[in-house]
């Protein structure tokens, strides 16, 4: 794991009016970029926070002559600031924002033609798999193969002459498998395909897939980027002008764009991303260790633990391990229900990445749409529980888990 350098006292105060000039001399630290990138005080009022531009249309000086904005679906000043800020955090030249993570996925897949082929990691978010299997495949004739990317022979064998895109999550949802992004990118590019990496679980703070060879990185900003469970949204970032131009056209044509207020809210959430991710990780480490030692727990998956099968890959390509912890109880569905129903601080709810702690049962909740035989193969069993560890006091979270586990009778 790479240690993040903390700014010294002499560099801790940087005015917004000078932040953009810093990019020409030295790259700002992550926290500085999260707070300032793409933003400057309003030139008319001096307002420090980005304005919420609610106008749907913009005056033109002459037909077709405008100041960068015509219609708010096509472009919006608040959204532009948000897109530029996010792009900076992923070390990208271009960023585009969408109304949800799912609409981001749909927009990317809509760039393909009927008959094109996509290779997806097998343990992919249930909503993504649902869209691939039940919408894009039957309605648009896009073909999909679901493969364990850690099986190189199987991954290479899945390519055919129609393969245009590779879709990767790492860590995966919900079993937290980790895949080598750089290796995956090299194989995809050898075969003439582009690589898309869903970086939702780690956020740009802990992982930057574009730096490892990915062509597009995507996030559900509903999760860690916003971080407060009050906005639904999605983003993508890329360093390719060609890809950006294509995605920008589709963003405008399909129209799944976020409202200006949502853009403002996510911008606000991003400002504390670096602080929150450290707190999530600190608590997740403690909880993973607690669960791994508990007699009623069969197995724990957390990339930061040496027991994780891909711990060495995670150490190499990540800057941290995040706040998601998955574990398998001893027992079956009955024991899982007892455990989840007896939690008090952890809310039994879908989603993840908020400051509050959440627990869920993937087989019955987020991944219920995955075919049962596929769930079984992936290890998404009735005993699997997924925790989104929040930033509460860790001792209170561990007490909550202990009390819920005490209620389980084996």
PDB file of C-alpha atoms in Angstrom, residues 32 35 47 87 101 108 112 123 127 136 139 150 206-207 213 223 228 237 240 246 249 270 272 284 305 327 390 395 402:
ATOM      1  CA  UNK A  32      -6.626  20.220  -2.799  1.00  0.00           C
ATOM      2  CA  UNK A  35     -11.887  21.080  -3.107  1.00  0.00           C
ATOM      3  CA  UNK A  47     -19.194  33.731  -4.474  1.00  0.00           C
ATOM      4  CA  UNK A  87     -11.981  14.354 -14.261  1.00  0.00           C
ATOM      5  CA  UNK A 101     -24.638   4.942 -12.724  1.00  0.00           C
ATOM      6  CA  UNK A 108     -21.493   3.447 -23.074  1.00  0.00           C
ATOM      7  CA  UNK A 112     -21.854  -0.388 -29.805  1.00  0.00           C
ATOM      8  CA  UNK A 123     -19.018 -11.040 -10.508  1.00  0.00           C
ATOM      9  CA  UNK A 127     -27.904  -3.909 -11.961  1.00  0.00           C
ATOM     10  CA  UNK A 136     -28.880  -4.724 -24.190  1.00  0.00           C
ATOM     11  CA  UNK A 139     -33.212  -5.399 -27.433  1.00  0.00           C
ATOM     12  CA  UNK A 150      -8.306 -13.969 -12.945  1.00  0.00           C
ATOM     13  CA  UNK A 206      -7.790   4.777  -3.644  1.00  0.00           C
ATOM     14  CA  UNK A 207      -7.510   3.751  -7.318  1.00  0.00           C
ATOM     15  CA  UNK A 213      -4.275   1.479 -18.946  1.00  0.00           C
ATOM     16  CA  UNK A 223     -21.953   5.954  -3.539  1.00  0.00           C
ATOM     17  CA  UNK A 228     -24.278  11.089   1.832  1.00  0.00           C
ATOM     18  CA  UNK A 237     -13.827   9.897 -17.423  1.00  0.00           C
ATOM     19  CA  UNK A 240      -9.281   9.858 -25.289  1.00  0.00           C
ATOM     20  CA  UNK A 246     -18.603   9.944 -28.988  1.00  0.00           C
ATOM     21  CA  UNK A 249     -22.788  13.068 -28.436  1.00  0.00           C
ATOM     22  CA  UNK A 270     -16.422  15.429  -3.289  1.00  0.00           C
ATOM     23  CA  UNK A 272     -14.597  15.690   1.781  1.00  0.00           C
ATOM     24  CA  UNK A 284     -13.415  -1.417   7.634  1.00  0.00           C
ATOM     25  CA  UNK A 305      -6.434  -8.598   4.715  1.00  0.00           C
ATOM     26  CA  UNK A 327     -18.386 -12.114   4.774  1.00  0.00           C
ATOM     27  CA  UNK A 390     -19.555   4.055   7.564  1.00  0.00           C
ATOM     28  CA  UNK A 395     -16.370   0.534  18.760  1.00  0.00           C
ATOM     29  CA  UNK A 402     -21.297  -8.532  18.044  1.00  0.00           C
TER      30      UNK A 402
END
